[in-house]
Amino acid sequence: MTLRKIIHIDMDAFYASVEQRDNPAYRGMPIAVGGSPEGRGGVVATASYEARKFGVRSAMPSKRALQLCPSIIFVYPRFDVYRDVSRHVRSIFQRYTDLIEPLSLDEAFLDVTLDKPGIGSAIAIAQEIKQAIRDELQLTASAGVSINKFVAKIASDMHKPDGLTFIGPSQIESFMEKLPVEKFFGVGKVTADKMQRMGLFNGADLKKLSENDLVQHFGKAGRFYYRIVRGLDDRPVQPHRETKSVGAEDTFPHDLTTLTEMDPELDKLAQKVASRLEKHQLKGRTITLKVKYHDFRQITRNHSTPLPISDADTIATAAKQLLAKTDPETEGDKIRLLGITVSNFGEEHRPETPQLSLF
Ligand code: DCP
Ligand code: MG
């Protein structure tokens, strides 16, 4: 069996770095790309590293960002520019491999096992890609190099910005053992809290449980955790995966019984979905609400709009109307999970997938 060579590349403070590159006045300054502080419901899409020092983060309300960092400069996003940069980055990747799986405008997995350019090592390929991005776009990216997607993705985040982190086959087991459970990609806050309450703080703790134990406590995901803590992840890099839906869901620590509790949760979910849609540059016409009850019954309700939508307010309103149709305050119907998905993107809103015809 030959080991694969996987690179995960993620641009550093993507929108903010593009704005700082194109506007010398923003360089070295705390900036936030996103809505204005006066604007209703404005949120930060991303912040420059200078602003992150003050605690400003993606998805934070602009008002909060201004409190944390009074000198912050708000910049309106220029999506057409980010899309062009993303295309250029993609064309750089294509010099090194045909197996590219974009996750969003600024992030992709590359399988370089074949070593198309004959460079000899995945680390050297990652270095060349970073250098090309710097030379041709005056931007920096961070790369993670390993033998599977899971580890490569965590690695790319370890030495941001401008990082390159290699985690070789012999290091994976000990790396996974030390990894805190909340860093496991795919482990949400509720699951992480549950793990911690069970005394499971890192990969080594998870490893003590049998596959059966894990499945009993965490359902289907348990099987994934069992394999991943052993460094086993054979998911292929999928070049033509198309985003068919964008969603978010939350399992609540306490079951919800009243609309007063449910409405703010739907607002939060809608906000998350809206920022994910924005990140993928998508608008959809179908909104689906998922409701799971304390006894594991699950229902979905959906609604299609004449025009594609992507903003948080419209998504939240539609989700609340769908929820109302389920008689959510019915006696005994305690709600454990709510989820919102937007789909039905249509031809004109296809995400950035590499074109087959280019190679
Ligand atoms: N984005 C967004 N809303 C979010 C998260 C991200 O609109 N909630 C956009 C803005 C980011 C881009 O997507 O620039 C890429 O997201 P990343 O999570 O990769 O964040 P950054 O590239 O900004 O920073 P980092 O250096 O941490 O990767
Ligand atoms: Mg990024």
mmCIF file of C-alpha atoms and ligand atoms in Angstrom:
data_model
loop_
_atom_site.group_PDB
_atom_site.id
_atom_site.type_symbol
_atom_site.label_atom_id
_atom_site.label_comp_id
_atom_site.label_asym_id
_atom_site.label_seq_id
_atom_site.Cartn_x
_atom_site.Cartn_y
_atom_site.Cartn_z
ATOM 1 C CA MET A 1 0.000 0.000 0.000
ATOM 2 C CA THR A 2 1.450 3.359 -0.964
ATOM 3 C CA LEU A 3 0.760 6.321 1.293
ATOM 4 C CA ARG A 4 -0.993 9.310 -0.173
ATOM 5 C CA LYS A 5 0.419 12.836 -0.110
ATOM 6 C CA ILE A 6 -2.262 15.358 0.780
ATOM 7 C CA ILE A 7 -1.864 19.145 1.022
ATOM 8 C CA HIS A 8 -4.470 21.429 2.572
ATOM 9 C CA ILE A 9 -4.067 25.077 1.629
ATOM 10 C CA ASP A 10 -5.906 27.946 3.298
ATOM 11 C CA MET A 11 -5.370 31.612 2.504
ATOM 12 C CA ASP A 12 -4.475 33.824 5.480
ATOM 13 C CA ALA A 13 -7.184 36.296 6.593
ATOM 14 C CA PHE A 14 -8.391 36.014 3.031
ATOM 15 C CA TYR A 15 -10.770 38.941 2.361
ATOM 16 C CA ALA A 16 -8.845 41.217 4.723
ATOM 17 C CA SER A 17 -5.471 40.419 3.129
ATOM 18 C CA VAL A 18 -6.842 41.198 -0.328
ATOM 19 C CA GLU A 19 -8.126 44.560 0.942
ATOM 20 C CA GLN A 20 -4.785 45.356 2.598
ATOM 21 C CA ARG A 21 -2.955 44.407 -0.581
ATOM 22 C CA ASP A 22 -5.078 46.725 -2.725
ATOM 23 C CA ASN A 23 -5.275 49.676 -0.294
ATOM 24 C CA PRO A 24 -1.932 50.744 1.167
ATOM 25 C CA ALA A 25 -3.818 52.773 3.816
ATOM 26 C CA TYR A 26 -5.121 49.525 5.340
ATOM 27 C CA ARG A 27 -1.713 47.832 5.640
ATOM 28 C CA GLY A 28 -0.654 47.179 9.203
ATOM 29 C CA MET A 29 -4.068 48.391 10.373
ATOM 30 C CA PRO A 30 -6.873 46.573 12.172
ATOM 31 C CA ILE A 31 -9.542 46.102 9.531
ATOM 32 C CA ALA A 32 -12.755 44.112 9.356
ATOM 33 C CA VAL A 33 -14.372 43.143 6.092
ATOM 34 C CA GLY A 34 -18.142 43.066 6.364
ATOM 35 C CA GLY A 35 -21.151 45.172 7.292
ATOM 36 C CA SER A 36 -20.954 48.687 8.716
ATOM 37 C CA PRO A 37 -21.261 49.238 12.477
ATOM 38 C CA GLU A 38 -24.428 51.292 11.918
ATOM 39 C CA GLY A 39 -25.942 48.769 9.538
ATOM 40 C CA ARG A 40 -28.568 46.491 11.014
ATOM 41 C CA GLY A 41 -27.248 43.016 11.610
ATOM 42 C CA GLY A 42 -23.819 43.780 10.163
ATOM 43 C CA VAL A 43 -21.313 41.046 10.912
ATOM 44 C CA VAL A 44 -17.597 40.655 10.416
ATOM 45 C CA ALA A 45 -16.789 38.279 7.550
ATOM 46 C CA THR A 46 -13.134 38.310 8.497
ATOM 47 C CA ALA A 47 -10.633 40.509 10.316
ATOM 48 C CA SER A 48 -6.994 41.344 9.610
ATOM 49 C CA TYR A 49 -4.449 39.822 11.982
ATOM 50 C CA GLU A 50 -3.967 43.282 13.515
ATOM 51 C CA ALA A 51 -7.682 43.300 14.447
ATOM 52 C CA ARG A 52 -7.594 39.705 15.713
ATOM 53 C CA LYS A 53 -5.155 40.826 18.428
ATOM 54 C CA PHE A 54 -8.133 42.695 19.919
ATOM 55 C CA GLY A 55 -10.303 39.586 19.787
ATOM 56 C CA VAL A 56 -12.213 40.473 16.619
ATOM 57 C CA ARG A 57 -13.398 37.315 14.847
ATOM 58 C CA SER A 58 -15.420 36.105 11.853
ATOM 59 C CA ALA A 59 -19.211 36.125 12.344
ATOM 60 C CA MET A 60 -18.991 38.645 15.204
ATOM 61 C CA PRO A 61 -21.484 41.545 15.077
ATOM 62 C CA SER A 62 -19.763 44.664 13.772
ATOM 63 C CA LYS A 63 -20.865 46.570 16.877
ATOM 64 C CA ARG A 64 -19.015 44.143 19.104
ATOM 65 C CA ALA A 65 -15.925 44.440 16.902
ATOM 66 C CA LEU A 66 -16.011 48.209 17.343
ATOM 67 C CA GLN A 67 -16.242 47.833 21.133
ATOM 68 C CA LEU A 68 -13.243 45.528 21.192
ATOM 69 C CA CYS A 69 -11.199 47.637 18.815
ATOM 70 C CA PRO A 70 -12.378 51.273 18.568
ATOM 71 C CA SER A 71 -9.844 52.090 15.850
ATOM 72 C CA ILE A 72 -11.022 49.288 13.568
ATOM 73 C CA ILE A 73 -11.635 50.178 9.935
ATOM 74 C CA PHE A 74 -14.695 48.583 8.301
ATOM 75 C CA VAL A 75 -14.315 47.673 4.666
ATOM 76 C CA TYR A 76 -17.103 46.523 2.368
ATOM 77 C CA PRO A 77 -16.421 43.199 0.707
ATOM 78 C CA ARG A 78 -15.573 43.019 -3.003
ATOM 79 C CA PHE A 79 -16.640 39.499 -3.838
ATOM 80 C CA ASP A 80 -15.781 39.766 -7.517
ATOM 81 C CA VAL A 81 -12.148 40.449 -6.586
ATOM 82 C CA TYR A 82 -12.037 37.527 -4.117
ATOM 83 C CA ARG A 83 -13.499 35.267 -6.804
ATOM 84 C CA ASP A 84 -10.814 36.321 -9.284
ATOM 85 C CA VAL A 85 -8.064 35.719 -6.727
ATOM 86 C CA SER A 86 -9.590 32.331 -5.945
ATOM 87 C CA ARG A 87 -9.564 31.400 -9.638
ATOM 88 C CA HIS A 88 -5.941 32.429 -9.944
ATOM 89 C CA VAL A 89 -4.978 30.376 -6.881
ATOM 90 C CA ARG A 90 -6.834 27.438 -8.412
ATOM 91 C CA SER A 91 -4.835 27.821 -11.617
ATOM 92 C CA ILE A 92 -1.631 27.651 -9.552
ATOM 93 C CA PHE A 93 -2.834 24.400 -7.939
ATOM 94 C CA GLN A 94 -3.527 22.960 -11.396
ATOM 95 C CA ARG A 95 0.152 23.198 -12.289
ATOM 96 C CA TYR A 96 0.860 20.677 -9.533
ATOM 97 C CA THR A 97 -2.093 18.290 -9.580
ATOM 98 C CA ASP A 98 -5.406 17.501 -11.232
ATOM 99 C CA LEU A 99 -6.864 16.271 -7.943
ATOM 100 C CA ILE A 100 -8.138 19.463 -6.309
ATOM 101 C CA GLU A 101 -11.098 19.641 -3.938
ATOM 102 C CA PRO A 102 -12.075 23.229 -3.194
ATOM 103 C CA LEU A 103 -13.818 23.672 0.145
ATOM 104 C CA SER A 104 -14.511 27.365 -0.287
ATOM 105 C CA LEU A 105 -13.065 30.364 -2.085
ATOM 106 C CA ASP A 106 -9.914 30.290 0.030
ATOM 107 C CA GLU A 107 -9.375 26.659 0.924
ATOM 108 C CA ALA A 108 -8.692 23.390 -0.918
ATOM 109 C CA PHE A 109 -7.361 19.880 -0.567
ATOM 110 C CA LEU A 110 -4.788 18.714 -3.099
ATOM 111 C CA ASP A 111 -3.724 15.120 -3.636
ATOM 112 C CA VAL A 112 -0.144 15.313 -4.945
ATOM 113 C CA THR A 113 0.689 11.616 -4.672
ATOM 114 C CA LEU A 114 1.254 11.438 -8.435
ATOM 115 C CA ASP A 115 3.764 14.326 -8.333
ATOM 116 C CA LYS A 116 2.705 15.672 -11.714
ATOM 117 C CA PRO A 117 5.613 18.186 -12.002
ATOM 118 C CA GLY A 118 8.242 15.697 -10.765
ATOM 119 C CA ILE A 119 9.331 17.789 -7.791
ATOM 120 C CA GLY A 120 9.948 14.829 -5.522
ATOM 121 C CA SER A 121 8.332 15.826 -2.238
ATOM 122 C CA ALA A 122 4.963 17.079 -1.094
ATOM 123 C CA ILE A 123 6.646 19.596 1.221
ATOM 124 C CA ALA A 124 8.556 21.075 -1.704
ATOM 125 C CA ILE A 125 5.347 21.245 -3.731
ATOM 126 C CA ALA A 126 3.611 23.091 -0.888
ATOM 127 C CA GLN A 127 6.564 25.503 -0.695
ATOM 128 C CA GLU A 128 6.392 26.194 -4.424
ATOM 129 C CA ILE A 129 2.649 26.782 -4.302
ATOM 130 C CA LYS A 130 3.031 29.230 -1.418
ATOM 131 C CA GLN A 131 5.795 31.025 -3.298
ATOM 132 C CA ALA A 132 3.706 31.255 -6.492
ATOM 133 C CA ILE A 133 0.798 32.714 -4.506
ATOM 134 C CA ARG A 134 3.186 35.269 -3.014
ATOM 135 C CA ASP A 135 4.861 36.173 -6.327
ATOM 136 C CA GLU A 136 1.759 36.291 -8.497
ATOM 137 C CA LEU A 137 -0.856 37.557 -6.057
ATOM 138 C CA GLN A 138 1.117 39.255 -3.253
ATOM 139 C CA LEU A 139 -0.806 37.171 -0.712
ATOM 140 C CA THR A 140 0.112 34.477 1.777
ATOM 141 C CA ALA A 141 -1.374 31.057 2.382
ATOM 142 C CA SER A 142 -0.782 28.390 5.001
ATOM 143 C CA ALA A 143 -0.295 24.758 4.097
ATOM 144 C CA GLY A 144 -0.639 21.464 5.914
ATOM 145 C CA VAL A 145 1.006 18.367 4.484
ATOM 146 C CA SER A 146 0.226 14.831 5.571
ATOM 147 C CA ILE A 147 -1.072 11.461 4.404
ATOM 148 C CA ASN A 148 -4.763 12.181 4.852
ATOM 149 C CA LYS A 149 -7.272 15.017 4.703
ATOM 150 C CA PHE A 150 -8.028 15.181 8.412
ATOM 151 C CA VAL A 151 -4.451 15.671 9.541
ATOM 152 C CA ALA A 152 -3.548 17.953 6.606
ATOM 153 C CA LYS A 153 -6.420 20.272 7.481
ATOM 154 C CA ILE A 154 -5.496 20.528 11.129
ATOM 155 C CA ALA A 155 -1.845 21.018 10.178
ATOM 156 C CA SER A 156 -2.538 23.983 7.876
ATOM 157 C CA ASP A 157 -4.005 25.859 10.835
ATOM 158 C CA MET A 158 -1.101 25.230 13.213
ATOM 159 C CA HIS A 159 1.349 27.881 12.067
ATOM 160 C CA LYS A 160 -0.829 30.555 10.536
ATOM 161 C CA PRO A 161 -0.126 32.981 8.921
ATOM 162 C CA ASP A 162 2.304 31.938 6.183
ATOM 163 C CA GLY A 163 2.812 28.531 7.784
ATOM 164 C CA LEU A 164 3.864 25.178 6.405
ATOM 165 C CA THR A 165 3.344 22.224 8.696
ATOM 166 C CA PHE A 166 4.266 18.657 7.841
ATOM 167 C CA ILE A 167 2.972 15.781 9.911
ATOM 168 C CA GLY A 168 4.571 12.576 8.720
ATOM 169 C CA PRO A 169 3.199 9.038 9.072
ATOM 170 C CA SER A 170 5.327 8.271 12.126
ATOM 171 C CA GLN A 171 4.095 11.404 13.945
ATOM 172 C CA ILE A 172 0.384 10.975 13.314
ATOM 173 C CA GLU A 173 -0.487 8.697 16.220
ATOM 174 C CA SER A 174 1.174 10.857 18.833
ATOM 175 C CA PHE A 175 -0.186 13.996 17.178
ATOM 176 C CA MET A 176 -3.739 12.646 17.361
ATOM 177 C CA GLU A 177 -3.274 11.521 20.958
ATOM 178 C CA LYS A 178 -2.357 15.043 22.041
ATOM 179 C CA LEU A 179 -5.074 16.745 20.010
ATOM 180 C CA PRO A 180 -7.790 18.306 22.235
ATOM 181 C CA VAL A 181 -11.244 16.958 21.374
ATOM 182 C CA GLU A 182 -12.583 20.429 20.518
ATOM 183 C CA LYS A 183 -9.994 20.649 17.730
ATOM 184 C CA PHE A 184 -11.354 17.533 16.074
ATOM 185 C CA PHE A 185 -12.848 18.761 12.901
ATOM 186 C CA GLY A 186 -16.494 17.824 12.870
ATOM 187 C CA VAL A 187 -16.792 17.892 16.670
ATOM 188 C CA GLY A 188 -19.143 20.717 17.595
ATOM 189 C CA LYS A 189 -19.322 22.453 20.931
ATOM 190 C CA VAL A 190 -22.099 20.273 22.345
ATOM 191 C CA THR A 191 -20.237 17.057 21.498
ATOM 192 C CA ALA A 192 -16.978 18.480 22.850
ATOM 193 C CA ASP A 193 -18.747 19.391 26.128
ATOM 194 C CA LYS A 194 -20.239 15.924 26.326
ATOM 195 C CA MET A 195 -16.831 14.353 25.756
ATOM 196 C CA GLN A 196 -15.281 16.517 28.441
ATOM 197 C CA ARG A 197 -18.008 15.586 30.901
ATOM 198 C CA MET A 198 -17.126 11.958 30.163
ATOM 199 C CA GLY A 199 -13.490 12.700 30.965
ATOM 200 C CA LEU A 200 -12.452 12.644 27.320
ATOM 201 C CA PHE A 201 -10.143 15.583 26.694
ATOM 202 C CA ASN A 202 -7.871 14.492 23.871
ATOM 203 C CA GLY A 203 -7.252 11.792 21.298
ATOM 204 C CA ALA A 204 -5.511 9.542 23.824
ATOM 205 C CA ASP A 205 -8.665 9.526 25.984
ATOM 206 C CA LEU A 206 -10.852 8.704 22.993
ATOM 207 C CA LYS A 207 -8.517 5.896 22.034
ATOM 208 C CA LYS A 208 -9.267 4.043 25.263
ATOM 209 C CA LEU A 209 -12.862 3.504 24.153
ATOM 210 C CA SER A 210 -13.906 0.637 21.923
ATOM 211 C CA GLU A 211 -15.640 1.304 18.635
ATOM 212 C CA ASN A 212 -18.876 0.063 20.199
ATOM 213 C CA ASP A 213 -18.581 2.454 23.135
ATOM 214 C CA LEU A 214 -18.024 5.363 20.798
ATOM 215 C CA VAL A 215 -20.985 4.449 18.588
ATOM 216 C CA GLN A 216 -23.176 4.058 21.660
ATOM 217 C CA HIS A 217 -22.321 7.515 22.924
ATOM 218 C CA PHE A 218 -21.954 9.454 19.690
ATOM 219 C CA GLY A 219 -23.934 7.545 17.070
ATOM 220 C CA LYS A 220 -22.569 7.172 13.564
ATOM 221 C CA ALA A 221 -19.882 9.790 14.218
ATOM 222 C CA GLY A 222 -18.433 7.418 16.827
ATOM 223 C CA ARG A 223 -17.153 5.160 14.070
ATOM 224 C CA PHE A 224 -15.431 8.122 12.456
ATOM 225 C CA TYR A 225 -13.808 9.163 15.760
ATOM 226 C CA TYR A 226 -12.610 5.598 16.318
ATOM 227 C CA ARG A 227 -10.761 5.594 13.020
ATOM 228 C CA ILE A 228 -9.561 9.163 13.078
ATOM 229 C CA VAL A 229 -7.789 8.897 16.471
ATOM 230 C CA ARG A 230 -5.809 6.054 14.937
ATOM 231 C CA GLY A 231 -4.853 8.293 12.044
ATOM 232 C CA LEU A 232 -7.109 6.350 9.683
ATOM 233 C CA ASP A 233 -8.853 8.538 7.133
ATOM 234 C CA ASP A 234 -9.141 7.215 3.612
ATOM 235 C CA ARG A 235 -11.590 9.805 2.308
ATOM 236 C CA PRO A 236 -10.402 10.657 -1.206
ATOM 237 C CA VAL A 237 -9.759 14.172 -2.478
ATOM 238 C CA GLN A 238 -12.872 14.685 -4.610
ATOM 239 C CA PRO A 239 -12.215 17.066 -7.472
ATOM 240 C CA HIS A 240 -15.741 17.600 -8.737
ATOM 241 C CA ARG A 241 -17.747 17.633 -5.611
ATOM 242 C CA GLU A 242 -20.513 20.105 -6.065
ATOM 243 C CA THR A 243 -22.032 21.944 -3.133
ATOM 244 C CA LYS A 244 -25.687 20.920 -3.197
ATOM 245 C CA SER A 245 -26.749 22.459 0.084
ATOM 246 C CA VAL A 246 -25.408 24.655 2.856
ATOM 247 C CA GLY A 247 -26.678 24.221 6.368
ATOM 248 C CA ALA A 248 -26.147 24.436 10.090
ATOM 249 C CA GLU A 249 -27.693 22.632 13.013
ATOM 250 C CA ASP A 250 -27.419 22.637 16.740
ATOM 251 C CA THR A 251 -28.131 20.057 19.430
ATOM 252 C CA PHE A 252 -29.187 21.796 22.616
ATOM 253 C CA PRO A 253 -27.871 20.970 26.056
ATOM 254 C CA HIS A 254 -31.506 21.313 27.302
ATOM 255 C CA ASP A 255 -34.623 20.456 25.301
ATOM 256 C CA LEU A 256 -36.572 23.462 24.050
ATOM 257 C CA THR A 257 -40.309 23.754 24.656
ATOM 258 C CA THR A 258 -41.252 27.386 23.911
ATOM 259 C CA LEU A 259 -40.990 29.643 20.882
ATOM 260 C CA THR A 260 -39.236 32.199 23.070
ATOM 261 C CA GLU A 261 -36.373 29.739 23.366
ATOM 262 C CA MET A 262 -36.533 28.514 19.766
ATOM 263 C CA ASP A 263 -36.622 31.855 17.915
ATOM 264 C CA PRO A 264 -33.172 33.064 19.003
ATOM 265 C CA GLU A 265 -31.720 29.651 18.131
ATOM 266 C CA LEU A 266 -33.157 29.948 14.635
ATOM 267 C CA ASP A 267 -31.684 33.455 14.367
ATOM 268 C CA LYS A 268 -28.256 32.081 15.264
ATOM 269 C CA LEU A 269 -28.545 29.203 12.811
ATOM 270 C CA ALA A 270 -29.730 31.544 10.052
ATOM 271 C CA GLN A 271 -26.739 33.784 10.704
ATOM 272 C CA LYS A 272 -24.397 30.798 10.390
ATOM 273 C CA VAL A 273 -26.030 29.555 7.194
ATOM 274 C CA ALA A 274 -25.932 33.059 5.703
ATOM 275 C CA SER A 275 -22.221 33.437 6.373
ATOM 276 C CA ARG A 276 -21.523 29.988 4.925
ATOM 277 C CA LEU A 277 -23.525 30.858 1.821
ATOM 278 C CA GLU A 278 -21.533 34.049 1.532
ATOM 279 C CA LYS A 279 -18.278 32.193 1.906
ATOM 280 C CA HIS A 280 -19.286 29.854 -0.940
ATOM 281 C CA GLN A 281 -20.866 32.659 -2.931
ATOM 282 C CA LEU A 282 -24.194 30.860 -3.151
ATOM 283 C CA LYS A 283 -27.866 31.795 -3.044
ATOM 284 C CA GLY A 284 -30.609 29.175 -2.855
ATOM 285 C CA ARG A 285 -34.340 28.917 -3.378
ATOM 286 C CA THR A 286 -35.269 26.129 -0.958
ATOM 287 C CA ILE A 287 -35.125 26.397 2.815
ATOM 288 C CA THR A 288 -35.401 23.257 4.891
ATOM 289 C CA LEU A 289 -36.006 23.136 8.602
ATOM 290 C CA LYS A 290 -35.075 20.021 10.534
ATOM 291 C CA VAL A 291 -36.518 19.317 13.966
ATOM 292 C CA LYS A 292 -35.436 16.457 16.188
ATOM 293 C CA TYR A 293 -37.408 15.704 19.327
ATOM 294 C CA HIS A 294 -36.189 14.341 22.659
ATOM 295 C CA ASP A 295 -37.488 10.888 21.684
ATOM 296 C CA PHE A 296 -35.404 10.975 18.446
ATOM 297 C CA ARG A 297 -38.375 11.494 16.149
ATOM 298 C CA GLN A 298 -37.226 13.725 13.338
ATOM 299 C CA ILE A 299 -39.163 15.800 10.827
ATOM 300 C CA THR A 300 -38.223 18.188 8.043
ATOM 301 C CA ARG A 301 -40.296 20.946 6.467
ATOM 302 C CA ASN A 302 -39.314 22.964 3.436
ATOM 303 C CA HIS A 303 -40.338 25.986 1.498
ATOM 304 C CA SER A 304 -39.228 27.322 -1.886
ATOM 305 C CA THR A 305 -39.003 31.006 -2.718
ATOM 306 C CA PRO A 306 -39.355 32.514 -6.197
ATOM 307 C CA LEU A 307 -36.021 34.328 -5.909
ATOM 308 C CA PRO A 308 -32.748 32.897 -4.586
ATOM 309 C CA ILE A 309 -31.948 34.114 -1.089
ATOM 310 C CA SER A 310 -28.878 34.218 1.125
ATOM 311 C CA ASP A 311 -29.384 36.816 3.846
ATOM 312 C CA ALA A 312 -29.801 35.860 7.485
ATOM 313 C CA ASP A 313 -33.044 37.796 8.084
ATOM 314 C CA THR A 314 -34.921 36.166 5.199
ATOM 315 C CA ILE A 315 -33.635 32.716 6.132
ATOM 316 C CA ALA A 316 -34.633 33.206 9.785
ATOM 317 C CA THR A 317 -38.122 34.439 8.841
ATOM 318 C CA ALA A 318 -38.707 31.457 6.552
ATOM 319 C CA ALA A 319 -37.417 29.027 9.182
ATOM 320 C CA LYS A 320 -39.730 30.505 11.814
ATOM 321 C CA GLN A 321 -42.716 30.151 9.493
ATOM 322 C CA LEU A 322 -41.789 26.524 8.873
ATOM 323 C CA LEU A 323 -41.394 25.934 12.584
ATOM 324 C CA ALA A 324 -44.807 27.466 13.287
ATOM 325 C CA LYS A 325 -46.361 24.845 10.996
ATOM 326 C CA THR A 326 -45.065 22.051 13.232
ATOM 327 C CA ASP A 327 -47.004 23.263 16.294
ATOM 328 C CA PRO A 328 -43.750 23.528 18.166
ATOM 329 C CA GLU A 329 -45.271 24.220 21.569
ATOM 330 C CA THR A 330 -47.291 21.009 21.586
ATOM 331 C CA GLU A 331 -47.301 19.353 24.987
ATOM 332 C CA GLY A 332 -44.654 16.655 25.175
ATOM 333 C CA ASP A 333 -42.830 17.678 22.004
ATOM 334 C CA LYS A 334 -39.547 18.680 23.514
ATOM 335 C CA ILE A 335 -37.073 19.812 20.869
ATOM 336 C CA ARG A 336 -33.528 18.560 21.064
ATOM 337 C CA LEU A 337 -32.120 19.769 17.743
ATOM 338 C CA LEU A 338 -32.890 22.414 15.139
ATOM 339 C CA GLY A 339 -31.268 22.700 11.726
ATOM 340 C CA ILE A 340 -31.601 24.989 8.712
ATOM 341 C CA THR A 341 -30.441 24.124 5.206
ATOM 342 C CA VAL A 342 -30.528 26.182 2.037
ATOM 343 C CA SER A 343 -30.419 24.332 -1.284
ATOM 344 C CA ASN A 344 -31.617 24.540 -4.883
ATOM 345 C CA PHE A 345 -28.810 26.838 -6.025
ATOM 346 C CA GLY A 346 -29.544 26.687 -9.745
ATOM 347 C CA GLU A 347 -27.236 26.966 -12.737
ATOM 348 C CA GLU A 348 -26.155 30.577 -12.382
ATOM 349 C CA HIS A 349 -24.962 30.065 -8.829
ATOM 350 C CA ARG A 350 -22.694 27.114 -9.294
ATOM 351 C CA PRO A 351 -19.764 27.243 -6.881
ATOM 352 C CA GLU A 352 -16.202 27.386 -8.035
ATOM 353 C CA THR A 353 -15.365 23.892 -9.154
ATOM 354 C CA PRO A 354 -12.381 23.193 -11.357
ATOM 355 C CA GLN A 355 -13.299 22.873 -15.009
ATOM 356 C CA LEU A 356 -12.689 19.471 -16.544
ATOM 357 C CA SER A 357 -11.820 21.011 -19.887
ATOM 358 C CA LEU A 358 -8.795 22.914 -18.551
ATOM 359 C CA PHE A 359 -6.603 19.835 -18.531
HETATM 360 N N1 DCP B 1 -15.910 34.097 5.847
HETATM 361 C C1 DCP B 1 -17.162 34.660 6.049
HETATM 362 N N2 DCP B 1 -17.888 34.365 7.200
HETATM 363 C C2 DCP B 1 -17.373 33.503 8.122
HETATM 364 C C3 DCP B 1 -16.112 32.912 7.922
HETATM 365 C C4 DCP B 1 -15.398 33.247 6.771
HETATM 366 O O1 DCP B 1 -17.637 35.427 5.206
HETATM 367 N N3 DCP B 1 -18.068 33.229 9.219
HETATM 368 C C5 DCP B 1 -15.128 34.468 4.628
HETATM 369 C C6 DCP B 1 -14.146 35.544 4.934
HETATM 370 C C7 DCP B 1 -12.818 34.864 4.988
HETATM 371 C C8 DCP B 1 -12.986 33.681 4.054
HETATM 372 O O2 DCP B 1 -14.383 33.353 4.149
HETATM 373 O O3 DCP B 1 -11.756 35.709 4.586
HETATM 374 C C9 DCP B 1 -12.130 32.500 4.433
HETATM 375 O O4 DCP B 1 -12.468 31.989 5.701
HETATM 376 P P1 DCP B 1 -11.391 31.404 6.703
HETATM 377 O O5 DCP B 1 -12.153 30.684 7.767
HETATM 378 O O6 DCP B 1 -10.337 30.648 5.979
HETATM 379 O O7 DCP B 1 -10.774 32.697 7.399
HETATM 380 P P2 DCP B 1 -9.635 33.677 6.890
HETATM 381 O O8 DCP B 1 -9.022 33.227 5.615
HETATM 382 O O9 DCP B 1 -10.192 35.061 6.853
HETATM 383 O O10 DCP B 1 -8.582 33.627 8.060
HETATM 384 P P3 DCP B 1 -7.532 32.466 8.444
HETATM 385 O O11 DCP B 1 -6.183 33.089 8.264
HETATM 386 O O12 DCP B 1 -7.804 32.122 9.852
HETATM 387 O O13 DCP B 1 -7.773 31.333 7.472
HETATM 388 MG MG MG B 2 -8.399 31.274 5.388
#
